[in-house]
Amino acid sequence: MSESQTINEATTNIQTGQPDAKTRRYDRQLRLWAATGQNALESSRILVLSASATSTSILKNLVLPGIGHFTILDASNVTPQDAGNNFFLDGPDSIGKNRAEEAVRLLGELNDGVGGTAVKESVGEVLAKQPDWVKRFTLVIAHNLENNLLEKLSTLLWEDEAGPPLVVVKSAGFLAEFFIQFRDHSVIESHSDSAPSLRITNPFPSLLSLATSLDFSKMDPTDHSHVPYVLILVHALENWKKIHGGSPPKTYAEKQEFKKTILAMKVKQDEENFDEAEAQAYRCWSETKIPSDISSLFSLPAPSPSSNPNTFQFYTLLSALKTFTSIQPPYALPLSATLPDMHTSTDTYVHLQKLYKARAEEEKAVFKELLKKEGGGENVDEEAVDNFLKNCHALKVLKGKKWGAFDTDREALATALQTYPKEASTHLALSALSALPTDVSPAEESLRATAQNIVGQDVELPDEFDNAVGEIARSPSADLPTTSAFLGGLVAQEAIKMITKQYVPVNGYCVVDLVETWTGVIA
Amino acid sequence: MAAAAAQTNGSAIYGDWPGRYFHVDQVLDRPGPRTDPSFLAGDGVKKFLREECKILVIGAGGLGCEILSNLALLGFKDIHVIDMDTIDISNLNRQFLFRPKDVGQPKATVAAEFVMKRVPGVKVTPYFGKIQDKDDDYYMQFNLVICGLDSVEARRWMNATLVNLVDPENPESLKPLIDGGTEGFKGQARVILPTVSSCYECSLDMLNKPTAFPICTIANTPRLPEHCIEWASVLEWPRVWKDKKMDTDDPEHIGWLYNVAAARAKEFKIEGVTWSLTQGVVKNIIPAIASTNAIIAASCCNEAFKIATSSAAYLNNYFMLIGTDGVYSYTFEHERRPECPVCGGESVELSISRDWTVDRLIEMLVEKQDIQIKKPSLSTPTKQIYFQAPPQLEEATRPNLEKRVSELVPNGGEVTVTASSLPFSLSLRITFI
């Protein structure tokens, strides 16, 4: 490119690299969940029961990032009270109109790419007349739904193994909680901070021969300061093992000594590659073949054939992974093709990257052969295999529970009240509130008596319960703008994690106290 | 509902209708178990909130849009908002008061108009400009300030300004500052009572260190696509375009950088240079989503509401949220730093080598996590060591950069550090080792 060109001339032919309008709109979120996450969002259909302030706050945070479609089920008309606390109603102009229709109209303005439907029916009617309709959605969210309907709905969705997860959201004044009901949630892209093994303790042949062939004494100073830490560590560890009966450094003293031998390899004080090697030396004793979080997944029971295809595919891949680690030396997870940055020259880095890639390809071929032998394994596409292998060091599997199961397990409740008194008290107070009739404001005494019934008469409620129950009695039917906005963010964030199957959603009751501003998770 | 609409400017309190505050009033009509006894439930507190309280919002972006809508629904009626930015298409995935037709318009103005249209009777006064344009008298008129910013420098300026505003003789001069910030699935909200609790500057060392690539790697041994992009923007741009300023919002400029970086990556057999990565590296883009902003903004407004009404205790003083693995949050009291240059008063003790030059000391002041002063000017009580501006003074003091600090400052001597971007000075006590 000649320097006399103007920017215009120099760039006219490369404008094709510029992203389209949709990518630009979603740029800040694509950096978190990429096109795969975005596609999952765009194929999702969300059902929200009621158009309360909390419900529309949740939906706002799902419509903005671009879910495919949302449905609000609400038979009621907008009251003056609704018009005062819901940003997705048009103030007094909405009073008297159907709440779902008004909310769908105003939420729809947030994103042209998202479809919205208002269904002017009550949850009770729908569950009585056409219960299977609710199973057509990707995710169902219910805010402050009456207990008997919630029980019906959660049982309906729980009993269908391929049915959608249900998010149960409750709030009163400054207090709130939500719970995601799902059977099994597997995450390949957990975006964990843990890094894959570099096989320093079990080097593959080409890595081992490169590292052991190095003659540090014959290198010129530049080359010496450019040996990447991976090679330094493999080299030093092999030497160490030779004089220690084949064992790596084990005791604290040995580890310190090993680090010293690395620093002693320096020919100049400022050789950063050796500093890096010392800092990464822990890999020589902590790099396990299979992280315990992953090997523990190998003993999970296979899912039933009626679970959804996504779950089924995950377990097929997991089963092949288990076989791989038991037959393929060095009996470790398949090698990752990605190499972290390290102090070295471009050529050495690119060469090392090639070695890792080549080996990773070989192991992938072995893995794919094993996958073919699994039932359904031949249907897994190349992209899914790559994604699985790239992330197999940080897989996550969550086993969920049915909503409400916790409240019937008195032992678990009693333990939680002792171990997490604030969280458990708040949860219990909210459970008591929804067990009482909704048409009158409950007195503190009846809330307390109801809670005592749930947990059992023999259990003493902690002091923290006074705070929770008093706060609920103060504002039992308040859907505060800030509580609803806070929940709107939290629930939408978890919904996004469930839908994209990226990051790790919360498992249990997530309890919120906005008096003291804390969140906690129990059960 | 023509009747209700007609009330907008005529009713007792700015267009309120019966039942409007049904939800909020539940916590204003009676105390909770943890409410301070000084809380005066009922009409008094409502009158203050809805008729008297004046609140300032800094930023009308991701957090700002959420903050404005929350405050309006809570019943704050006199809201001011400052933002110097205009709307970009990449804002639309979260800044929900803006529509595609608004791209290019000032954020503060569009946000204010939207909130006033949606929530009748609320007055939102926008200012399209910089916080630095306003003087102490301007900031003095507010009861509370909420910051929803993405810039560390702007936060430091606002924090220092509010700390400086405190006059011990005048309780009204203490303006609670509520600060929110987000990054991807993570965020934090905090309450700062200037001169009373830990301030923004006290916690500077909690900031993540920005990724910096050494120039020698960029120039000689690139390994990552980022190294190639840095080469294009840091080294090639000034070489090719001389004094022409790079505009990271100009797609033609990004396009040029992308091309240059891609060519270098090809030469070195490095994979992964994309348009998106190029833009991300040169603009230092931080991922941002609606949901995290909603959580943090709600938390900020909740604290503002509690402070304004005393209906519940406010946060003491830091709430941190990490949403990548489950929902993890941590609420704690961040302690004041006695040597905080803004609210501490004590000098920072610094031990340096006798051989250090002034230039080396400056380099340290720029990098040190709890100081981070860009372009510092240095002086002792008796002489100027180095001044960044005006140009004559810079030229006159420039020779000192090469001198040893120990030649200019006695052992145990004091050095005052100032910077034009920050309305405070840092006092260093230097000992030599």
Short mmCIF file of C-alpha atoms in Angstrom, two decimals, chain B residues 49 64 97 125 186 249 336 371 398 406 420:
data_model
loop_
_atom_site.label_atom_id
_atom_site.label_comp_id
_atom_site.label_asym_id
_atom_site.label_seq_id
_atom_site.Cartn_x
_atom_site.Cartn_y
_atom_site.Cartn_z
CA LEU B 49 -39.21 12.41 47.57
CA GLY B 64 -28.10 5.65 32.75
CA LEU B 97 -34.74 4.34 25.70
CA THR B 125 -33.41 17.96 32.63
CA LYS B 186 -20.14 -8.77 36.33
CA ASP B 249 -15.55 5.22 15.52
CA ARG B 336 -11.05 4.20 53.69
CA ILE B 371 -2.00 5.86 41.97
CA ARG B 398 12.24 18.80 30.71
CA SER B 406 17.77 12.19 44.82
CA SER B 420 -4.87 18.37 34.64
#
